[in-house]
PDB file of C-alpha atoms in Angstrom:
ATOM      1  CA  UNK Q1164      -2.809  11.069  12.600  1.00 48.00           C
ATOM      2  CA  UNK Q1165      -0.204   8.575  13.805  1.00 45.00           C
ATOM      3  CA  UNK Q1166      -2.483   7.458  16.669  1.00 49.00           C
ATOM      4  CA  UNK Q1167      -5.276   6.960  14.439  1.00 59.00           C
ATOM      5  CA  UNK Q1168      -3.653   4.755  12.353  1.00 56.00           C
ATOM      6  CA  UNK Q1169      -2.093   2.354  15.141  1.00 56.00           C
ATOM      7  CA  UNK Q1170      -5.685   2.373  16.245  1.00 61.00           C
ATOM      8  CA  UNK Q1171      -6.889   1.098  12.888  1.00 60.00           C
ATOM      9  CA  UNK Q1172      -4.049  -1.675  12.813  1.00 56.00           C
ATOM     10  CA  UNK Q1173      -5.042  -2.562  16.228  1.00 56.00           C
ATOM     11  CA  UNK Q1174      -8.710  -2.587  15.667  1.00 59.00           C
ATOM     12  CA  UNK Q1175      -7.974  -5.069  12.391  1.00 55.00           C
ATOM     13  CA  UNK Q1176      -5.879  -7.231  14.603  1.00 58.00           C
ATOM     14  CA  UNK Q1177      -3.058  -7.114  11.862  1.00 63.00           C
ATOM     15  CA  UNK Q1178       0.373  -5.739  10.765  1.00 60.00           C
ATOM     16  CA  UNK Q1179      -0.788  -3.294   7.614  1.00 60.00           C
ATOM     17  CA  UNK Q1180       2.743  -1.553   7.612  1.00 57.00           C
ATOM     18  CA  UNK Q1181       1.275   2.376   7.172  1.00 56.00           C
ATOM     19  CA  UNK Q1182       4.677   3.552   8.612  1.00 54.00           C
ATOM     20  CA  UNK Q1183       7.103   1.939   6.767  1.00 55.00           C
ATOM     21  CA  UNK Q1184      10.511   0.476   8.883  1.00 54.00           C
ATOM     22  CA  UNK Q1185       8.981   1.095  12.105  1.00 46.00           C
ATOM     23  CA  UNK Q1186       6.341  -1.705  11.245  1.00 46.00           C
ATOM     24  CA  UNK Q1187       9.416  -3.999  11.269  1.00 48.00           C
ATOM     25  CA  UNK Q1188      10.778  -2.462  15.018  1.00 47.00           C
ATOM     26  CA  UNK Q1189      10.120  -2.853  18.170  1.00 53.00           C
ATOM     27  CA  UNK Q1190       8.272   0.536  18.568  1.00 53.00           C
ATOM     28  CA  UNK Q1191       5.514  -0.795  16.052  1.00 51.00           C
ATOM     29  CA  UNK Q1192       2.067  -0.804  18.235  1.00 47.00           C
ATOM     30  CA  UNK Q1193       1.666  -4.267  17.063  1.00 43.00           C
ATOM     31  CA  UNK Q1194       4.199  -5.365  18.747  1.00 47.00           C
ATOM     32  CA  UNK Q1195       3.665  -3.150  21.843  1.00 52.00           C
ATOM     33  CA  UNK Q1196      -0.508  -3.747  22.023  1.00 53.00           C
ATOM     34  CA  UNK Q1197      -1.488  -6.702  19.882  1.00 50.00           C
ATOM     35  CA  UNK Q1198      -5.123  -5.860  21.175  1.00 50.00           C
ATOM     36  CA  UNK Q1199      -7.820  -3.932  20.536  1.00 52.00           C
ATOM     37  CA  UNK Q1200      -7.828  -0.202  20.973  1.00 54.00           C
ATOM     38  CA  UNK Q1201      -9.965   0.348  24.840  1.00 51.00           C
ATOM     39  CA  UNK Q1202     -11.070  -0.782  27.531  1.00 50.00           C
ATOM     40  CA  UNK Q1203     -12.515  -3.894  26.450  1.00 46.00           C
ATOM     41  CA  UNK Q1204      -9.227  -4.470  23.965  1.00 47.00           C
ATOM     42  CA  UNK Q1205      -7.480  -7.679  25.964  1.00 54.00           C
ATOM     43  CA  UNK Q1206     -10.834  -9.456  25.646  1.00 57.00           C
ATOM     44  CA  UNK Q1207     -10.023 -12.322  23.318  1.00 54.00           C
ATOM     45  CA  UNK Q1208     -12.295 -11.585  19.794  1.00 55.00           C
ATOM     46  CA  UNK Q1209     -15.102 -13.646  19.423  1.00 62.00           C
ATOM     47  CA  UNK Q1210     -15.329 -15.932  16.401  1.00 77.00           C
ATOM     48  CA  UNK Q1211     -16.488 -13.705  13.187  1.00 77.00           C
ATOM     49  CA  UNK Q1212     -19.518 -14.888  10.583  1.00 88.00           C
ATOM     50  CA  UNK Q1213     -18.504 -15.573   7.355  1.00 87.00           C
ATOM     51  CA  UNK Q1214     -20.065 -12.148   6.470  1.00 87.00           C
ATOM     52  CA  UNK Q1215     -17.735 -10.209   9.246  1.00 86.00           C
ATOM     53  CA  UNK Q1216     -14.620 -12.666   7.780  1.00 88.00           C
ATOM     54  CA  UNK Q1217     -15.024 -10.603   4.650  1.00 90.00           C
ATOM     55  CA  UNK Q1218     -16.326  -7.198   5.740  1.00 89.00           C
ATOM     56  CA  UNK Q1219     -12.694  -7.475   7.876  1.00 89.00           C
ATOM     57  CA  UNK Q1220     -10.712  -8.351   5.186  1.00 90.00           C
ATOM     58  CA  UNK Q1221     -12.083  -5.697   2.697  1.00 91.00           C
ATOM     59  CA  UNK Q1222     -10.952  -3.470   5.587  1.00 89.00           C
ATOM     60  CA  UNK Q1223      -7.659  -4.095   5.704  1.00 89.00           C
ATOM     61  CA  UNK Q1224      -7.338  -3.815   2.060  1.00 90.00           C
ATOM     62  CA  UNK Q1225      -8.870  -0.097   1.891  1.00 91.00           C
ATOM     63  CA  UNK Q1226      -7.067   1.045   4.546  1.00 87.00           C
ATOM     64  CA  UNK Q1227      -3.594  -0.472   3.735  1.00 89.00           C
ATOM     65  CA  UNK Q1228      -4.358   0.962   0.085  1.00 92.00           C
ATOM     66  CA  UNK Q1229      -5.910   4.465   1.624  1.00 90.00           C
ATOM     67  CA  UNK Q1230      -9.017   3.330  -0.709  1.00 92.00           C
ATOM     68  CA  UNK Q1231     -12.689   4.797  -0.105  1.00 91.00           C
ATOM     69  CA  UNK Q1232     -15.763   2.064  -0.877  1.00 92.00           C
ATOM     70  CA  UNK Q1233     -16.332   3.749  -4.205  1.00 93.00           C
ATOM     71  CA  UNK Q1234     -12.369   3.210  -5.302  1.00 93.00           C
ATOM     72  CA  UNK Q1235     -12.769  -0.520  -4.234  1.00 92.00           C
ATOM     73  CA  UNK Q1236     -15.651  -1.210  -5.768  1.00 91.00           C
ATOM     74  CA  UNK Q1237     -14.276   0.014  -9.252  1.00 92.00           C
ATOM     75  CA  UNK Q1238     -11.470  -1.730  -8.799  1.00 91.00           C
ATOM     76  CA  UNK Q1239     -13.065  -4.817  -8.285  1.00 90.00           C
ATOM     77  CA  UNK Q1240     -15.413  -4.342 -10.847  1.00 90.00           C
ATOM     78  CA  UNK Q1241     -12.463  -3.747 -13.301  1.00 90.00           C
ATOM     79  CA  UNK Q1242     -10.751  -6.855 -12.225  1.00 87.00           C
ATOM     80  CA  UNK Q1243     -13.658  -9.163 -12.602  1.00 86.00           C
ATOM     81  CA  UNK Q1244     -13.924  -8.103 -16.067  1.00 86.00           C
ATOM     82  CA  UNK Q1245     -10.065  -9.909 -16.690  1.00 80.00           C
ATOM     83  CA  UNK Q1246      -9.923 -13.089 -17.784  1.00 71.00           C
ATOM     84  CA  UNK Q1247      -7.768 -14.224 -15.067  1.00 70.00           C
ATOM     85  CA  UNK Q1248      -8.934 -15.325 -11.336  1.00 71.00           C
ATOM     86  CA  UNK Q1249     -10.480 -12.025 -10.001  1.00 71.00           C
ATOM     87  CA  UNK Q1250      -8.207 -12.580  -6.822  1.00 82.00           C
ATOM     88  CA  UNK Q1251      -4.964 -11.746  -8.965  1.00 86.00           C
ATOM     89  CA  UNK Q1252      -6.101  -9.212 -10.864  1.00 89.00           C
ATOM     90  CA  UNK Q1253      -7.156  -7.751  -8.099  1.00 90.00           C
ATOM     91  CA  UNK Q1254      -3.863  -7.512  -6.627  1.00 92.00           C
ATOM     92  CA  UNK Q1255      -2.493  -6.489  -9.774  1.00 93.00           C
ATOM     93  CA  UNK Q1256      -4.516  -3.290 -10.115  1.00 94.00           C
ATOM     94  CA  UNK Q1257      -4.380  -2.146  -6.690  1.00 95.00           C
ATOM     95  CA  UNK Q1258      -0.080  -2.905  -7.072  1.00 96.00           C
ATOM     96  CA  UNK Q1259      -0.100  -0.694 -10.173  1.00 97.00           C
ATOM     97  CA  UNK Q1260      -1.403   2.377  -8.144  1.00 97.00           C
ATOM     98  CA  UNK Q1261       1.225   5.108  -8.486  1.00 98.00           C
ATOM     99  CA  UNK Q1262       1.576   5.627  -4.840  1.00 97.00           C
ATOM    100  CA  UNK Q1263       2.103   1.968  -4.125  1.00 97.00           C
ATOM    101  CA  UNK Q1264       4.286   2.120  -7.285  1.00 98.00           C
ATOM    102  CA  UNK Q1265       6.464   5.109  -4.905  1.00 98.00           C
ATOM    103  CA  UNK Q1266       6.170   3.298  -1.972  1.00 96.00           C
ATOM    104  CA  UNK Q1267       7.479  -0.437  -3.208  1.00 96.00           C
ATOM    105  CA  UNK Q1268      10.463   1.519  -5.405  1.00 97.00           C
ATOM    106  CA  UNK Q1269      11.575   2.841  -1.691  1.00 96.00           C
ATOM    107  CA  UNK Q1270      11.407   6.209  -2.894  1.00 97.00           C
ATOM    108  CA  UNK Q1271       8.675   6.762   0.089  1.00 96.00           C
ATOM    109  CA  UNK Q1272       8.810   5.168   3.651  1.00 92.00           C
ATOM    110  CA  UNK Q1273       4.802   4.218   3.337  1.00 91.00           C
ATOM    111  CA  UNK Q1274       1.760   4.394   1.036  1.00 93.00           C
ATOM    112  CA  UNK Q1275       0.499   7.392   3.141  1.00 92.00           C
ATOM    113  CA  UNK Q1276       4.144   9.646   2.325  1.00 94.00           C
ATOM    114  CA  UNK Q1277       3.834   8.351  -1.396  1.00 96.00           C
ATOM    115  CA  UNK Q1278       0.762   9.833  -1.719  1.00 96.00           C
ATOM    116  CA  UNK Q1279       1.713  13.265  -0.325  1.00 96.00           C
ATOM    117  CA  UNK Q1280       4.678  12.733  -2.349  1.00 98.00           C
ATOM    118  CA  UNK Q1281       2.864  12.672  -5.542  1.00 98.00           C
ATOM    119  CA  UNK Q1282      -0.027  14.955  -4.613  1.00 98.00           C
ATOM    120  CA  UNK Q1283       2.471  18.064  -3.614  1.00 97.00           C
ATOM    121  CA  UNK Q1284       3.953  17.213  -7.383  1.00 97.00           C
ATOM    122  CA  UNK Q1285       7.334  15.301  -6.738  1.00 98.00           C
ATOM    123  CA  UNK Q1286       7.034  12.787  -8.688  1.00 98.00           C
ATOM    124  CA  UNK Q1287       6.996  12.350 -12.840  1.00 98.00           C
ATOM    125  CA  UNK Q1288       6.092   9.400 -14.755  1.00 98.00           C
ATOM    126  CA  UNK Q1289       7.936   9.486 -18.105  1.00 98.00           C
ATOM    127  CA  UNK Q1290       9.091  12.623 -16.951  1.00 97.00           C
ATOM    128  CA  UNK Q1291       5.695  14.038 -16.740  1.00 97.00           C
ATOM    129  CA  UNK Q1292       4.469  15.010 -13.683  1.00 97.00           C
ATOM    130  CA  UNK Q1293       1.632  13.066 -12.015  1.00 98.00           C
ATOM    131  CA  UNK Q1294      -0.379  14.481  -9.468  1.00 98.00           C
ATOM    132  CA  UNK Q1295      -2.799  11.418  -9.001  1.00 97.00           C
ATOM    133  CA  UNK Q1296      -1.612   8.545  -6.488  1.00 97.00           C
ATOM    134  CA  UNK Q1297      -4.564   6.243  -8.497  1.00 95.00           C
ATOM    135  CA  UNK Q1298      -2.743   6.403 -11.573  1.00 97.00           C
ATOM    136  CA  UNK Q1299      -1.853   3.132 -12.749  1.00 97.00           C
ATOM    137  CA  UNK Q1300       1.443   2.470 -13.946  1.00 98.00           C
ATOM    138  CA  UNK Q1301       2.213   0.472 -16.899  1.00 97.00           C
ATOM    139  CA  UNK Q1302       5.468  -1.878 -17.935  1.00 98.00           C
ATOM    140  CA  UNK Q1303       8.343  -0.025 -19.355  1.00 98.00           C
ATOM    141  CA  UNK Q1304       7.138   3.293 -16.812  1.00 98.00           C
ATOM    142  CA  UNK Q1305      10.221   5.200 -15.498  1.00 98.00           C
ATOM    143  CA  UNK Q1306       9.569   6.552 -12.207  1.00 98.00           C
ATOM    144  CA  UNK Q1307      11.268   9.493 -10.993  1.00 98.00           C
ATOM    145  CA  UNK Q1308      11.694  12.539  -8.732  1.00 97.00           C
ATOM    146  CA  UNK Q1309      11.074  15.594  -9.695  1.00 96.00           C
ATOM    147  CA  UNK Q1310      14.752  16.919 -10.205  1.00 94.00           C
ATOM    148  CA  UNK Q1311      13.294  20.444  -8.564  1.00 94.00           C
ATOM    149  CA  UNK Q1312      12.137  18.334  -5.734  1.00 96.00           C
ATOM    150  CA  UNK Q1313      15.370  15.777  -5.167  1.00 94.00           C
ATOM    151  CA  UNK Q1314      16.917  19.214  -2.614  1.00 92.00           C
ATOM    152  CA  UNK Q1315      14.080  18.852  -0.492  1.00 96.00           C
ATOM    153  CA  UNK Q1316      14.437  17.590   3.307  1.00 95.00           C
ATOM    154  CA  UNK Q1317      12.304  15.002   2.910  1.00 95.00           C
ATOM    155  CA  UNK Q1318      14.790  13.440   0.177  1.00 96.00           C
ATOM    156  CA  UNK Q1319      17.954  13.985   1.932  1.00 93.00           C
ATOM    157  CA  UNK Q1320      18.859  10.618   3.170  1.00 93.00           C
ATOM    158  CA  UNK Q1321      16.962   9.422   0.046  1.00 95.00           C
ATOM    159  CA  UNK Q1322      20.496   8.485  -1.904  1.00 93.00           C
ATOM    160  CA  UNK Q1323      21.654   6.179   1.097  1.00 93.00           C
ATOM    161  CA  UNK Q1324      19.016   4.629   2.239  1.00 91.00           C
ATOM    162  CA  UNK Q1325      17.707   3.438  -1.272  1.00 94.00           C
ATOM    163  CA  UNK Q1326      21.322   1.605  -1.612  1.00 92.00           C
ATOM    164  CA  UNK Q1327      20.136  -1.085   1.198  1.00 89.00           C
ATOM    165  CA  UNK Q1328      17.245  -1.468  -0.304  1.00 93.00           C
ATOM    166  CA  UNK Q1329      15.557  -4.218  -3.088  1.00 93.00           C
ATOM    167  CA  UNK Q1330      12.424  -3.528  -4.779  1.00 95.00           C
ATOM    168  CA  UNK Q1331      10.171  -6.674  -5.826  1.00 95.00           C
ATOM    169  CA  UNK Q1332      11.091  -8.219  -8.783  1.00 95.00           C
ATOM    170  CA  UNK Q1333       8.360  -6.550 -11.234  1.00 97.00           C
ATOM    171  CA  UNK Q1334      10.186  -3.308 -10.230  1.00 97.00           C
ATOM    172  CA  UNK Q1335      13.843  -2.611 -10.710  1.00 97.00           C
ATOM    173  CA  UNK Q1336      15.868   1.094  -9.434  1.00 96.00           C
ATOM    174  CA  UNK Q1337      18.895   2.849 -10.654  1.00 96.00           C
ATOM    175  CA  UNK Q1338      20.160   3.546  -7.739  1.00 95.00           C
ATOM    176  CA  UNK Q1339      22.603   5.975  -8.928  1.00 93.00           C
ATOM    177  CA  UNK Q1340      19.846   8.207 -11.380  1.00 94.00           C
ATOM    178  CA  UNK Q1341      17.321   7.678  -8.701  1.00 95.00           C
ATOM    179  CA  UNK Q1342      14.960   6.354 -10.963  1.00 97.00           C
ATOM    180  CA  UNK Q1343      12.633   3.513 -11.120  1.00 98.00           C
ATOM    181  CA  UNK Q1344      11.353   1.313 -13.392  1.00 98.00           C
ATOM    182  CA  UNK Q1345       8.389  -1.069 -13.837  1.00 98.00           C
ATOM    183  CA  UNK Q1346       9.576  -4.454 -15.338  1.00 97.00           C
ATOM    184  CA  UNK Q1347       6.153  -6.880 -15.736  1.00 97.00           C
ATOM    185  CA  UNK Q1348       2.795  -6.419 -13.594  1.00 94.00           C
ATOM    186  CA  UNK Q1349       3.032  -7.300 -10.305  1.00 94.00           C
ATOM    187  CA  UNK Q1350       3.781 -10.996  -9.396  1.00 86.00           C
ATOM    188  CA  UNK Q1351       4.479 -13.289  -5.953  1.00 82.00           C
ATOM    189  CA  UNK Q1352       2.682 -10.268  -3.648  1.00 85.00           C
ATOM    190  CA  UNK Q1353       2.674 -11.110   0.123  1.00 82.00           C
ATOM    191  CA  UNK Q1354      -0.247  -9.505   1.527  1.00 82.00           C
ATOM    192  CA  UNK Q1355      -1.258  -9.777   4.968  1.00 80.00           C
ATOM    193  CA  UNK Q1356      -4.546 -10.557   3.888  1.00 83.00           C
ATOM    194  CA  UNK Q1357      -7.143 -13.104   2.191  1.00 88.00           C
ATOM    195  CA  UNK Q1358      -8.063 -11.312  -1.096  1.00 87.00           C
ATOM    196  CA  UNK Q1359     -10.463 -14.712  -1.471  1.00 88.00           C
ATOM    197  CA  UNK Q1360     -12.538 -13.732   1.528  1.00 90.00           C
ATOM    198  CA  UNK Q1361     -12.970  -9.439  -0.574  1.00 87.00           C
ATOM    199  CA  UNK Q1362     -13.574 -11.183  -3.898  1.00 85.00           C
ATOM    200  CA  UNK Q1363     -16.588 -13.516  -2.323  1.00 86.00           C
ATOM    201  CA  UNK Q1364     -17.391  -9.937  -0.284  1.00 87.00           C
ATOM    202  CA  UNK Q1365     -18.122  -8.332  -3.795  1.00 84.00           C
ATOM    203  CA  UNK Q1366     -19.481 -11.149  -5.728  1.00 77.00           C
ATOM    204  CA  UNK Q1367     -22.351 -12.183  -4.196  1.00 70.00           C
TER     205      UNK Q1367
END
């Protein structure tokens, strides 16, 4: 699994952060191998059609999301019915995801742990559990762990590591309870990608 996905970041030519701190190290494959996966890989890429501009960047939005076609497809069909630019809302929706919601409150080191997270029934929305890393989170959501689950090993260093850490601003933690909280929809993202380039992808 780990292999797989360095191959996929090398293969987009881009940093998609799938593991969390070690993107930001020295051990992250990026930094190792910025090239292509095989033997070919050092080859410098040739320039990309406008077409393969887009087709990449849809790429790198499914897979730094863990979407299928079908997921981004709804999505952007739910976004282009919003009155605002279809790039934003965009981002928006895909921000509100639950496990992205996990992942950005530091309660997970990565999208890919938030969804197991939330899949094997850790965490509660409202206090309700939610088994369903699509589900989209709304402002005023409190986002928790499962009090059953907080003894796990996977939480242990959970308590100290969250106190080093500063969730965007639409998102705010209580550090002490553990428990998140969304503020407003997502606003001032960073991506590592040109959402223009997967809105033009899916409006033609």
């Amino acid at each position: 699994m780990k292999k797989s996905l360095e191959k996929k970041e090398r293969s987009l030519g881009t940093k998609l952060f799938l593991k969390g701190e070690r993107c930001n190290s020295p051990k992250c494959v990026m930094v190792r191998r910025p090239y292509r996966p095989g033997i070919h890989g050092k080859k410098r890429r040739g320039t990309l059609s406008e077409y393969g501009q887009q087709l990449l960047e849809k790429q790198k939005i499914m897979f730094s999301y863990g979407l299928r076609e079908t997921q981004m497809r709804k999505v952007f069909k739910e976004a282009s019915a919003k009155k605002e630019s279809g790039t934003n809302a965009l981002i928006v929706f895909l921000e509100r995801r639950l496990d992205n919601a996990v992942f950005r409150l530091g309660f997970a080191p990565s999208r890919i742990t938030a969804r197991q997270y939330i899949s094997h029934g850790h965490i509660a929305v409202n206090g309700k559990k939610v088994t369903i890393p699509s589900y989209r989170v709304k402002v005023g959501d409190a986002i928790t762990i499962k009090p059953s689950s907080l003894n796990l090993l996977i939480f242990k260093d959970l308590s100290s590591s969250i106190k080093k850490y500063e969730p965007p601003t639409w998102l705010m933690i209580d550090k002490e309870k553990l428990e998140g909280r969304v503020k407003s929809l997502p606003q001032d993202i960073e991506t590592p990608f040109d959402v223009n380039l997967v809105v033009d992808f899916y409006g033609k």
